[in-house]
Tab-separated table of C-alpha atoms and ligand atoms in Angstrom:
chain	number	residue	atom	x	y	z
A	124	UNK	CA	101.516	50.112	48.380
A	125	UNK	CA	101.352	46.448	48.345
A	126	UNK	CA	102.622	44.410	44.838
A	127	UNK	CA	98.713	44.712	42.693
A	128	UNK	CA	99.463	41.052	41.717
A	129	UNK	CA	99.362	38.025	43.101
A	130	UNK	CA	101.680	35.523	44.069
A	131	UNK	CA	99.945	32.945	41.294
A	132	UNK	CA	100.322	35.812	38.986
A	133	UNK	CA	104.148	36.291	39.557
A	134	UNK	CA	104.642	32.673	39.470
A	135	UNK	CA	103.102	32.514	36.036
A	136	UNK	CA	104.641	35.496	34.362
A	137	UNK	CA	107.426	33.667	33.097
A	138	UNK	CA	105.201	31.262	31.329
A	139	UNK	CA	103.585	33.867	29.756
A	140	UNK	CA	105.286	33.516	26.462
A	141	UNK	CA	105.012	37.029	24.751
A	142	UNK	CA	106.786	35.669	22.128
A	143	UNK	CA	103.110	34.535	19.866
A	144	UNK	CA	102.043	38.049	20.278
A	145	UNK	CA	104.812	39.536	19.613
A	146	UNK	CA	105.408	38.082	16.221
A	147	UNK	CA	101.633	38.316	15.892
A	148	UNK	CA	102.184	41.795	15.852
A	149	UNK	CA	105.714	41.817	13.890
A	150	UNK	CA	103.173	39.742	11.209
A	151	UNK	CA	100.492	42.714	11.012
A	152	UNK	CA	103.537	45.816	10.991
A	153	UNK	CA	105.313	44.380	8.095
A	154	UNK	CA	102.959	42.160	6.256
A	155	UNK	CA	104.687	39.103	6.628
A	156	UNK	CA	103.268	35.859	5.771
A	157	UNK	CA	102.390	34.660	9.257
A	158	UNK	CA	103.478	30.992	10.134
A	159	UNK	CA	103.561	31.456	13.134
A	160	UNK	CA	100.845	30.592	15.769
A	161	UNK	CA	99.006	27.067	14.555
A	162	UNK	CA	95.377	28.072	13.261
A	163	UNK	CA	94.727	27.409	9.489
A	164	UNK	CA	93.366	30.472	7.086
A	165	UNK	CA	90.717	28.409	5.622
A	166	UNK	CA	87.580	27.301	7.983
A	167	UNK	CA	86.630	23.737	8.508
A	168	UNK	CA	83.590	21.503	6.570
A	169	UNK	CA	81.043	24.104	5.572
A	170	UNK	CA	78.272	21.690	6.908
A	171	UNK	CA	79.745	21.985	10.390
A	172	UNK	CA	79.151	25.910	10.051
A	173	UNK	CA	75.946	25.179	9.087
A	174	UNK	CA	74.720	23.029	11.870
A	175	UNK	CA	76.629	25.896	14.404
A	176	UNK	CA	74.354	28.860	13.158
A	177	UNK	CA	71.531	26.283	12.817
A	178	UNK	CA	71.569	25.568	16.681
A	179	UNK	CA	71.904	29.096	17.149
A	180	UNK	CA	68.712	30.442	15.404
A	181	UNK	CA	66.952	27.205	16.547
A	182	UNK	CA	67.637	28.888	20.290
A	183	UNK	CA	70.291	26.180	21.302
A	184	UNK	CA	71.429	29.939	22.907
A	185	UNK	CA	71.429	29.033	26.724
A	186	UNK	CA	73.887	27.170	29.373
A	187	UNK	CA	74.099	23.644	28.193
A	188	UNK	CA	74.558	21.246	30.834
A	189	UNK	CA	77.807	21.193	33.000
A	190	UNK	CA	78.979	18.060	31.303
A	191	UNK	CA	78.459	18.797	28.216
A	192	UNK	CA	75.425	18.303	25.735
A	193	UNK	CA	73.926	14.688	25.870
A	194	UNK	CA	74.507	14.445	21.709
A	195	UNK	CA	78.499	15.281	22.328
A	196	UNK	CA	78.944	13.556	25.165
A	197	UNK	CA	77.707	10.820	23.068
A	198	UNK	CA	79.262	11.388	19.957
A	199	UNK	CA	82.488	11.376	21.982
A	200	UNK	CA	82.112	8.162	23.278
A	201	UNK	CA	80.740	6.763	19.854
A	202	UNK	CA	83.948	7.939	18.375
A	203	UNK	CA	86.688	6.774	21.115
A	204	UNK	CA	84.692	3.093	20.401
A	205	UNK	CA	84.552	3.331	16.721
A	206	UNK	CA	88.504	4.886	16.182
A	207	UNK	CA	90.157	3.096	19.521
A	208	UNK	CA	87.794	0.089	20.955
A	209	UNK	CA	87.447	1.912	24.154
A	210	UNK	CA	83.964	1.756	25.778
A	211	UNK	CA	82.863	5.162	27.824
A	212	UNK	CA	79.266	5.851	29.509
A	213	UNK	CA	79.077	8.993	28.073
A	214	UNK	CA	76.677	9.675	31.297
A	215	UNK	CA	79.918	9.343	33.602
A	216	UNK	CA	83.411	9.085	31.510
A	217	UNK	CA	83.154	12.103	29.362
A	218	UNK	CA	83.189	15.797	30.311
A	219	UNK	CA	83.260	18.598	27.524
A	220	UNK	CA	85.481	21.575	28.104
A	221	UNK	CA	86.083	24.819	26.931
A	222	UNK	CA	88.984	23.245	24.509
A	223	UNK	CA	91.714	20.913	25.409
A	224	UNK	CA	93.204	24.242	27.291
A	225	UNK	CA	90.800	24.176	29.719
A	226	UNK	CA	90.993	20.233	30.034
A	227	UNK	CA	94.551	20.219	31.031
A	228	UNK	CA	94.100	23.018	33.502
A	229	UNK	CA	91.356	20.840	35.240
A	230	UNK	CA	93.129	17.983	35.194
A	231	UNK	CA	96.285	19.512	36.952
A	232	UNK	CA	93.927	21.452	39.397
A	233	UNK	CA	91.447	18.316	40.068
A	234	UNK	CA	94.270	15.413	40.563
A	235	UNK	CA	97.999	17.344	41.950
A	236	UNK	CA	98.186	18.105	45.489
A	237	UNK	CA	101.109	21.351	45.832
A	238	UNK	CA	104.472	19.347	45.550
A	239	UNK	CA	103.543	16.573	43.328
A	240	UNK	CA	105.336	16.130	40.040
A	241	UNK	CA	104.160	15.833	36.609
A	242	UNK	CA	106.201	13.806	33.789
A	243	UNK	CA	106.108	15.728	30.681
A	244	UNK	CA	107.888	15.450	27.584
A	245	UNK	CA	110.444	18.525	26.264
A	246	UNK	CA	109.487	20.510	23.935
A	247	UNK	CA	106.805	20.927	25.959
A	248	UNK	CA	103.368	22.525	24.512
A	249	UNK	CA	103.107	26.070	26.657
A	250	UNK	CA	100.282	25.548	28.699
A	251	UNK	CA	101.815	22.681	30.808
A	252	UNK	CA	104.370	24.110	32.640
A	253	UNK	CA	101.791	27.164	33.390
A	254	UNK	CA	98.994	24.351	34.314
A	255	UNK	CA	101.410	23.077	36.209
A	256	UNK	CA	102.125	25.913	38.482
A	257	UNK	CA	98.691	26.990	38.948
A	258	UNK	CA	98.233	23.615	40.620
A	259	UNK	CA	101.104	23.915	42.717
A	260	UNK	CA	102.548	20.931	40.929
A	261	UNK	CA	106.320	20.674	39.443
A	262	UNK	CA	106.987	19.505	36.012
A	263	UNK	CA	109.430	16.717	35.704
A	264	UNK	CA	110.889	17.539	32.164
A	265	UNK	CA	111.565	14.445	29.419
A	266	UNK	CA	113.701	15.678	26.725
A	267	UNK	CA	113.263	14.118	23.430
A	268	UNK	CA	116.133	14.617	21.172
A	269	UNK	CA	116.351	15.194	17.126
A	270	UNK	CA	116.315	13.606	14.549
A	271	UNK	CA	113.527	11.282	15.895
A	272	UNK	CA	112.733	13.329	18.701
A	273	UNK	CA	113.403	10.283	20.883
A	274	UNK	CA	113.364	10.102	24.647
A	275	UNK	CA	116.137	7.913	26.515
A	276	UNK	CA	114.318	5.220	28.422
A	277	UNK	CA	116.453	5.678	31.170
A	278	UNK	CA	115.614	9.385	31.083
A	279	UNK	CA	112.280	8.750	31.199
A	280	UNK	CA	112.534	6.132	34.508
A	281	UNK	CA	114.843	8.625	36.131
A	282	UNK	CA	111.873	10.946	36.258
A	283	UNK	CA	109.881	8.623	38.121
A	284	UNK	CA	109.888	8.692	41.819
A	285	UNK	CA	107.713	9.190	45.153
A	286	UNK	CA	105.890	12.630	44.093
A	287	UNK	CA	105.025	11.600	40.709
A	288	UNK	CA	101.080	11.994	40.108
A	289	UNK	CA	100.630	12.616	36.575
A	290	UNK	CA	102.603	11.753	33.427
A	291	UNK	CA	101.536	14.090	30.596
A	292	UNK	CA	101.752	12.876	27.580
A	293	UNK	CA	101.064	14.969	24.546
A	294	UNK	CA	100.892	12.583	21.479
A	295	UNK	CA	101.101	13.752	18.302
A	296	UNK	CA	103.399	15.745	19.391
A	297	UNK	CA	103.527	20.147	19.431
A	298	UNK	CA	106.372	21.419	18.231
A	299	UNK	CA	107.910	18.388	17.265
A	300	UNK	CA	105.173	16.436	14.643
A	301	UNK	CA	106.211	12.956	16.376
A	302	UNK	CA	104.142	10.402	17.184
A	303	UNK	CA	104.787	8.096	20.174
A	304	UNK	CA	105.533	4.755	18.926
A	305	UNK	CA	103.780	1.818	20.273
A	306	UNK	CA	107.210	0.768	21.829
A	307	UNK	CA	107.186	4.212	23.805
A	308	UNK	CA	103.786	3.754	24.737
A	309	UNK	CA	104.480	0.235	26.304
A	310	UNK	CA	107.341	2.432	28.560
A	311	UNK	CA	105.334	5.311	29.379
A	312	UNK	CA	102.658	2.663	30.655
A	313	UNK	CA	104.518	0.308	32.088
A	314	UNK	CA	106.245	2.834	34.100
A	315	UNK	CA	102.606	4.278	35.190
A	316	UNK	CA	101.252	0.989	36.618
A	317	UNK	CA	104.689	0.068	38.352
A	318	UNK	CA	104.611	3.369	40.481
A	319	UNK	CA	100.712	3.664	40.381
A	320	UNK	CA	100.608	6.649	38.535
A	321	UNK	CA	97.809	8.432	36.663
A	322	UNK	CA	98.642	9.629	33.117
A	323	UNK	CA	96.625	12.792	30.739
A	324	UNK	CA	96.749	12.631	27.142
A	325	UNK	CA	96.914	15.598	24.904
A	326	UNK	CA	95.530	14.230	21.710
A	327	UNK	CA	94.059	16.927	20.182
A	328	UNK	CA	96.336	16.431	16.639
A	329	UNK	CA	94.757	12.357	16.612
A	330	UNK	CA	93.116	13.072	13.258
A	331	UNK	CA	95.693	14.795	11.949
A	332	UNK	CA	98.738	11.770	11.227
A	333	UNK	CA	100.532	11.849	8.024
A	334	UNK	CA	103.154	8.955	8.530
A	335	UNK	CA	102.316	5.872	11.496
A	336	UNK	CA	99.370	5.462	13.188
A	337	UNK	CA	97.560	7.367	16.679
A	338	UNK	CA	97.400	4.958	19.579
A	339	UNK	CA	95.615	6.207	22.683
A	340	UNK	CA	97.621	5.525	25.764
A	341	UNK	CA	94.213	4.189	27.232
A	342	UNK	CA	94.429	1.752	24.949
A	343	UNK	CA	97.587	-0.495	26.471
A	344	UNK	CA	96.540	-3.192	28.880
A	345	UNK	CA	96.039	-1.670	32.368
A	346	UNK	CA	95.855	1.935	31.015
A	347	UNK	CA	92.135	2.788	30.251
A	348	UNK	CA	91.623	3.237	34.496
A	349	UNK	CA	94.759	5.443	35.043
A	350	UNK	CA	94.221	7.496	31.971
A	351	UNK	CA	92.320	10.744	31.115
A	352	UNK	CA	92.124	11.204	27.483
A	353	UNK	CA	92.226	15.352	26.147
A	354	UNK	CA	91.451	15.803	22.484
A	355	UNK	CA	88.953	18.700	20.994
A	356	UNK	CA	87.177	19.824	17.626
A	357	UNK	CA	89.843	22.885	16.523
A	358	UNK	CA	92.327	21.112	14.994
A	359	UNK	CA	90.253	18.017	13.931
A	360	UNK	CA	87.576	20.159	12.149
A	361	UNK	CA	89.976	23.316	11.528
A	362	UNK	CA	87.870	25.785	13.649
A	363	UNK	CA	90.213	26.585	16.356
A	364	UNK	CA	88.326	29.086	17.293
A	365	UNK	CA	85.414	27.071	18.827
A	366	UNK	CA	87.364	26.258	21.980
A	367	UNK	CA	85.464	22.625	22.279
A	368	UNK	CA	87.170	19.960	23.934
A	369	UNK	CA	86.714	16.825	26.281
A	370	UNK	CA	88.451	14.844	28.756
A	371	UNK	CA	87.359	10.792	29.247
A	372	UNK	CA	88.154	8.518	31.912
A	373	UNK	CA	86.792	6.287	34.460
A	374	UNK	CA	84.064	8.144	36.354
A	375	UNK	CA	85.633	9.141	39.714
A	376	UNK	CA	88.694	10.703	37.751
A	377	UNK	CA	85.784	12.555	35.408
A	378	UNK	CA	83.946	13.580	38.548
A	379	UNK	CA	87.167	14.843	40.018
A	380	UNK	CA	87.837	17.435	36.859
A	381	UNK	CA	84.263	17.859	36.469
A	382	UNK	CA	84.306	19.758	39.790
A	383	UNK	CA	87.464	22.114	38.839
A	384	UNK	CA	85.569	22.903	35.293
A	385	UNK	CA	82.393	23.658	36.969
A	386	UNK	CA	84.185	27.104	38.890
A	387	UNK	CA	86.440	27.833	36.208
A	388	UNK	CA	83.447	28.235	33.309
A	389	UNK	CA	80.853	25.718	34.500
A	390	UNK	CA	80.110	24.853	30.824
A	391	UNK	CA	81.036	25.250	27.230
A	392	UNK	CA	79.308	26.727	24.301
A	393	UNK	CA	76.278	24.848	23.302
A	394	UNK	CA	76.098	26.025	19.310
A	395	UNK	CA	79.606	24.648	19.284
A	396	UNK	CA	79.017	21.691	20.671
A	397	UNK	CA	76.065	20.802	18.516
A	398	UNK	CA	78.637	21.592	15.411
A	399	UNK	CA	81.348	19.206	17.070
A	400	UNK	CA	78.932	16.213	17.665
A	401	UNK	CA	77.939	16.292	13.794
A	402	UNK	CA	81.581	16.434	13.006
A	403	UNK	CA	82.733	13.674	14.921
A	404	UNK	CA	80.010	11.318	13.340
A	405	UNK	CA	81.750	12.164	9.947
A	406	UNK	CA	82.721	9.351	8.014
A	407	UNK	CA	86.191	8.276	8.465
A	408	UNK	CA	87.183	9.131	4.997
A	409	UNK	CA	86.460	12.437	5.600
A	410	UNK	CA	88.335	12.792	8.156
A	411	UNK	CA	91.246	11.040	6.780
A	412	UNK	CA	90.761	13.180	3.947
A	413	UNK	CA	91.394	16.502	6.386
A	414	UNK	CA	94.857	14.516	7.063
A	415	UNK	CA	95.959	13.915	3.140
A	416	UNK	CA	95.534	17.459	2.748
A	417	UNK	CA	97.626	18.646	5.430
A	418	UNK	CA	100.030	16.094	4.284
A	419	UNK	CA	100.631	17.599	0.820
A	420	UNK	CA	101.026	21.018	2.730
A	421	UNK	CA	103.612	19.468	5.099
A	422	UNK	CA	105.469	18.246	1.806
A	423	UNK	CA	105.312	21.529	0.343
A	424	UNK	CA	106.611	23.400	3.076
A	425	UNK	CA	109.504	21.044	4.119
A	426	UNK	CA	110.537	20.309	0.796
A	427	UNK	CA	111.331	24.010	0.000
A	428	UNK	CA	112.583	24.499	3.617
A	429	UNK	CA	115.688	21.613	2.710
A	430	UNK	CA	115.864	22.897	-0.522
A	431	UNK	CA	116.492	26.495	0.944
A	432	UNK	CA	119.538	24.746	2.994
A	433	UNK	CA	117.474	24.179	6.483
A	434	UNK	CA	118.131	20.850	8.629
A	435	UNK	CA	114.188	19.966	8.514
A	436	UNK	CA	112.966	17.306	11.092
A	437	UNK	CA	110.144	16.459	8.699
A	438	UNK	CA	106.958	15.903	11.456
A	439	UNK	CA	104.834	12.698	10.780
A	440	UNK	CA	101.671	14.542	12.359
A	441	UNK	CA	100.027	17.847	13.218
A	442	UNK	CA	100.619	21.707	11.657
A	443	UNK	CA	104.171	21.989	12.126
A	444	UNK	CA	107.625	21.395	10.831
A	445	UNK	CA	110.334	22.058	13.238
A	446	UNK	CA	113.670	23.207	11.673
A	447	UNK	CA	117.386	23.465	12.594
A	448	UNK	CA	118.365	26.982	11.423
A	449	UNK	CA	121.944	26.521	11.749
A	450	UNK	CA	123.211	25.970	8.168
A	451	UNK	CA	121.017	29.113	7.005
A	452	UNK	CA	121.828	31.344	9.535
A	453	UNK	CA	125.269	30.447	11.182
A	454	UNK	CA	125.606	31.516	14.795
A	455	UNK	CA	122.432	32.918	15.161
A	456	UNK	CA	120.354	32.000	17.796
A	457	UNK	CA	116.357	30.966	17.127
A	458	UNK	CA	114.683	34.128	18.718
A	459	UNK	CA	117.475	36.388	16.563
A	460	UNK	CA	116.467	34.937	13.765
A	461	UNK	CA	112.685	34.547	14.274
A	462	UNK	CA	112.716	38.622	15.305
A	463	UNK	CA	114.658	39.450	12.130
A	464	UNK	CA	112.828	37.419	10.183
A	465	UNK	CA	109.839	39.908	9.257
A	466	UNK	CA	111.540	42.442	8.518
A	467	UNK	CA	114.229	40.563	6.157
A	468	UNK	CA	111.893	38.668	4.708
A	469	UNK	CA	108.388	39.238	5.237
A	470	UNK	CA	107.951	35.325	7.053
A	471	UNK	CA	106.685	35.086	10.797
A	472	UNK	CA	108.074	31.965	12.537
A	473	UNK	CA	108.204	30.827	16.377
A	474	UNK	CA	111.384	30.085	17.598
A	475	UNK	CA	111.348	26.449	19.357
A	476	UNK	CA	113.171	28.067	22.742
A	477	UNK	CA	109.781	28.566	24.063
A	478	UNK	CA	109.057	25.556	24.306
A	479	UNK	CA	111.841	24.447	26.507
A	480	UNK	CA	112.991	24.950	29.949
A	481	UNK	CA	113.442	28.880	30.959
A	482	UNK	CA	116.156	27.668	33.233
A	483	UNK	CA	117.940	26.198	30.172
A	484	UNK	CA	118.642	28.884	27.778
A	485	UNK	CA	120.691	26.762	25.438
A	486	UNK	CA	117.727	24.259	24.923
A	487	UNK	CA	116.165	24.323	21.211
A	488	UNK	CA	118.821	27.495	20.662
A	489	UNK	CA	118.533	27.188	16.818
A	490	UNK	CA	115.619	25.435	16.549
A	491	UNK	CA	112.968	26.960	14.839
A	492	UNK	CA	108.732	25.846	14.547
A	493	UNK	CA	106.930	26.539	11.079
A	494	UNK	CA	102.997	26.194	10.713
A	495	UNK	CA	101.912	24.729	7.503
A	496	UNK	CA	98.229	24.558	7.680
A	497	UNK	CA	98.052	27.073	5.246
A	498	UNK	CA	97.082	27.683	1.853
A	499	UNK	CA	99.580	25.923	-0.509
A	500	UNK	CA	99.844	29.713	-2.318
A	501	UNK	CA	100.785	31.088	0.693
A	502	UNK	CA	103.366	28.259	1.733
A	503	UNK	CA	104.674	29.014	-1.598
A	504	UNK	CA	104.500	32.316	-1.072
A	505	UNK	CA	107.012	32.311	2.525
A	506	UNK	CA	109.087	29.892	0.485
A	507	UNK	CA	109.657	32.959	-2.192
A	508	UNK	CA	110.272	35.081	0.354
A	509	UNK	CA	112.477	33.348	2.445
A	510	UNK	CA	114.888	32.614	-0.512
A	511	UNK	CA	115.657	36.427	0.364
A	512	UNK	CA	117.471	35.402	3.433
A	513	UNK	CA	121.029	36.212	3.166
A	514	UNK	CA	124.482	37.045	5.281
B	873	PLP	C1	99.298	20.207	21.970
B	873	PLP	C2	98.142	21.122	22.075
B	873	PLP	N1	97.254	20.949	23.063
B	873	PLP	C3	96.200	21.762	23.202
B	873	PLP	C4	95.976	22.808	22.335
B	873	PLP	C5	94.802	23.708	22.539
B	873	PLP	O1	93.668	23.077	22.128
B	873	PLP	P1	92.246	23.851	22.205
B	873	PLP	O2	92.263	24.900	21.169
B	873	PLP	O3	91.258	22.760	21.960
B	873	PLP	O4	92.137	24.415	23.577
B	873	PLP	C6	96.872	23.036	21.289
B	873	PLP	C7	96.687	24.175	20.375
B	873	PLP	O5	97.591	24.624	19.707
B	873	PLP	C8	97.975	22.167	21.147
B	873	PLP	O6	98.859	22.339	20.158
């Protein structure tokens, strides 16, 4: 008999990173304090809920339109004006997706031909590489380097060249917590219009800045018409769970993934939806409140983390603090310690090796990703418990 799978299938296994489930699991057998996988344990703005069971019971219970419903397709362009200055027809230049997930994976299927390249930046967030592939497309890795999680500029150029179609830029930044400085920006985009490329944002952490401030690639001179903008609700709002996201850009590019969306779920939830629009007409305090929150958490967690003897790259942005594991846990490498973890010491962590380069299996060795958007008791809680570690 014939392999059962096919040959997309085989090509993806290896992105298939086992490694969330697994310590999923490793969390539930030994009742370790799970800081692992980035979802907070506390829901989102209570009104929010409210408006998503309201929609429900008022029957908002069938297919919304492909694009998305009118009043978040409006509330997302209301919002990229208010926050950035940028002007969308929310008619033409916004699509809603099933999450940012499914954004990028109609963005790579909609705009790379097989054998075009896509610029991303290493660590790399998981679905890239694996969006990547399904198109056909090759990733053209950018490795930004610790402390500062810097890229070299003339790293960044060398990945330029005649098959480049997409840069993807991912900004805040998962694993790391950076945020692209303007200065980056201006090479990222300069870079795009000199070889006439197109670039994809992941900004789904925009809201949630501690240190600096979110600029929008579209928002550089020459950028709004080569750029597609990804952000969503989950981390925003804290309900990951709701899976509602959008891409904006100038209307033939929306078109484009607007045709790859409609055959891979033709819409997205409408309840959700609803929820999302309310949220993003939020006042701006209250969002910035959401961020001041997760800021104290971040403190919490990286302050005991150094104080436990861990090299702590201290993120200015989203759930997570990446650390270097080294001076706790000489000569052991990240998935060693991130398996033995649990059991030792009751603490579920993701080791940052996933989020590099298969082919390089020195890259992030004893690096190691912690979620904070937890409860500050239960921060303080892996903290206790990870003052257990020992030779
Ligand atoms: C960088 C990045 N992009 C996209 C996503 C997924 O977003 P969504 O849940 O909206 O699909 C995540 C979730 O962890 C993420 O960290």
């Amino acid at each position: 008999m014939g392999s059962r799978d096919s040959y997309l299938a085989r090509r993806l296994r290896p992105f298939t990173t086992t490694i969330f489930a697994t310590m999923s699991e490793l969390a539930a057998d030994t009742g370790a304090v799970n800081l692992g996988q980035g979802f907070p344990d506390t829901d989102g703005p209570a009104e929010l809920r409210e408006v998503a069971v309201a929609a429900i019971r008022e029957g908002h219970n069938q297919y919304a339109p492909g694009a998305g419903t009118p009043e978040l397709r409006r509330a997302v362009a209301a919002h990229q004006r208010a926050w950035y200055g940028l002007d969308l027809d929310p008619e033409t230049e916004v699509l809603v997706t099933v999450g940012a997930t499914e954004a990028i994976a109609a963005v790579m299927l909609a705009l790379c031909e097989p054998g075009d390249e896509v610029v991303m930046f290493e660590p790399t967030y998981d679905s890239y590489a694996a969006c990547a592939a399904m198109a056909g497309a090759v990733p053209r890795l950018v490795r930004l380097h610790p402390p500062g999680w810097s890229f070299r500029p003339e790293d960044l150029e060398a990945a330029f060249g005649p098959r480049t179609k997409l840069v993807l830029l991912n900004s805040p930044h998962n694993p790391t917590g950076k945020v692209f400085s303007q200065e980056e920006l201006e090479q990222v985009a300069a870079l795009c219009r000199a070889h006439d490329v197109l670039a994809a944002t992941d900004e789904v952490y925009e809201h949630l800045v501690f240190d600096g401030a979110h600029v929008p690639l579209a928002t550089l001179p020459g950028m709004a018409e080569r750029t597609l903008t990804i952000s969503s609700g989950g981390k925003t709002f804290s309900f990951t769970g709701w899976k509602v996201g959008w891409v904006c850009a100038a209307a033939p590019l929306v078109a484009a993934v607007r045709a790859a969306k409609q055959f891979l779920t033709y819409t997205s939830p409408a309840p959700f939806q609803l929820a999302v629009a309310h949220g993003l007409g939020l006042p701006p305090e209250t969002l910035r409140t959401f961020a001041t929150e997760l800021a104290a958490k971040r403190d919490v967690l990286c302050d005991g983390l150094a104080a436990l003897g861990y090299e702590v790259f201290r993120p200015s942005a989203t759930y997570f603090a990446t650390t270097d594991i080294a001076p706790v846990a000489p000569g052991l490498r990240a998935e060693e310690f991130c398996l033995a973890l649990p059991r030792r010491c009751g603490v579920v962590a993701i080791p940052s090796s996933v989020f590099y380069d298969p082919a390089d299996p020195d890259a992030g060795r004893t690096l190691v990703r912690w979620a904070f958007c937890k409860r500050e008791p239960v921060l303080r809680d892996a903290l206790g418990r990870l003052a257990s570690w020992g030779p």
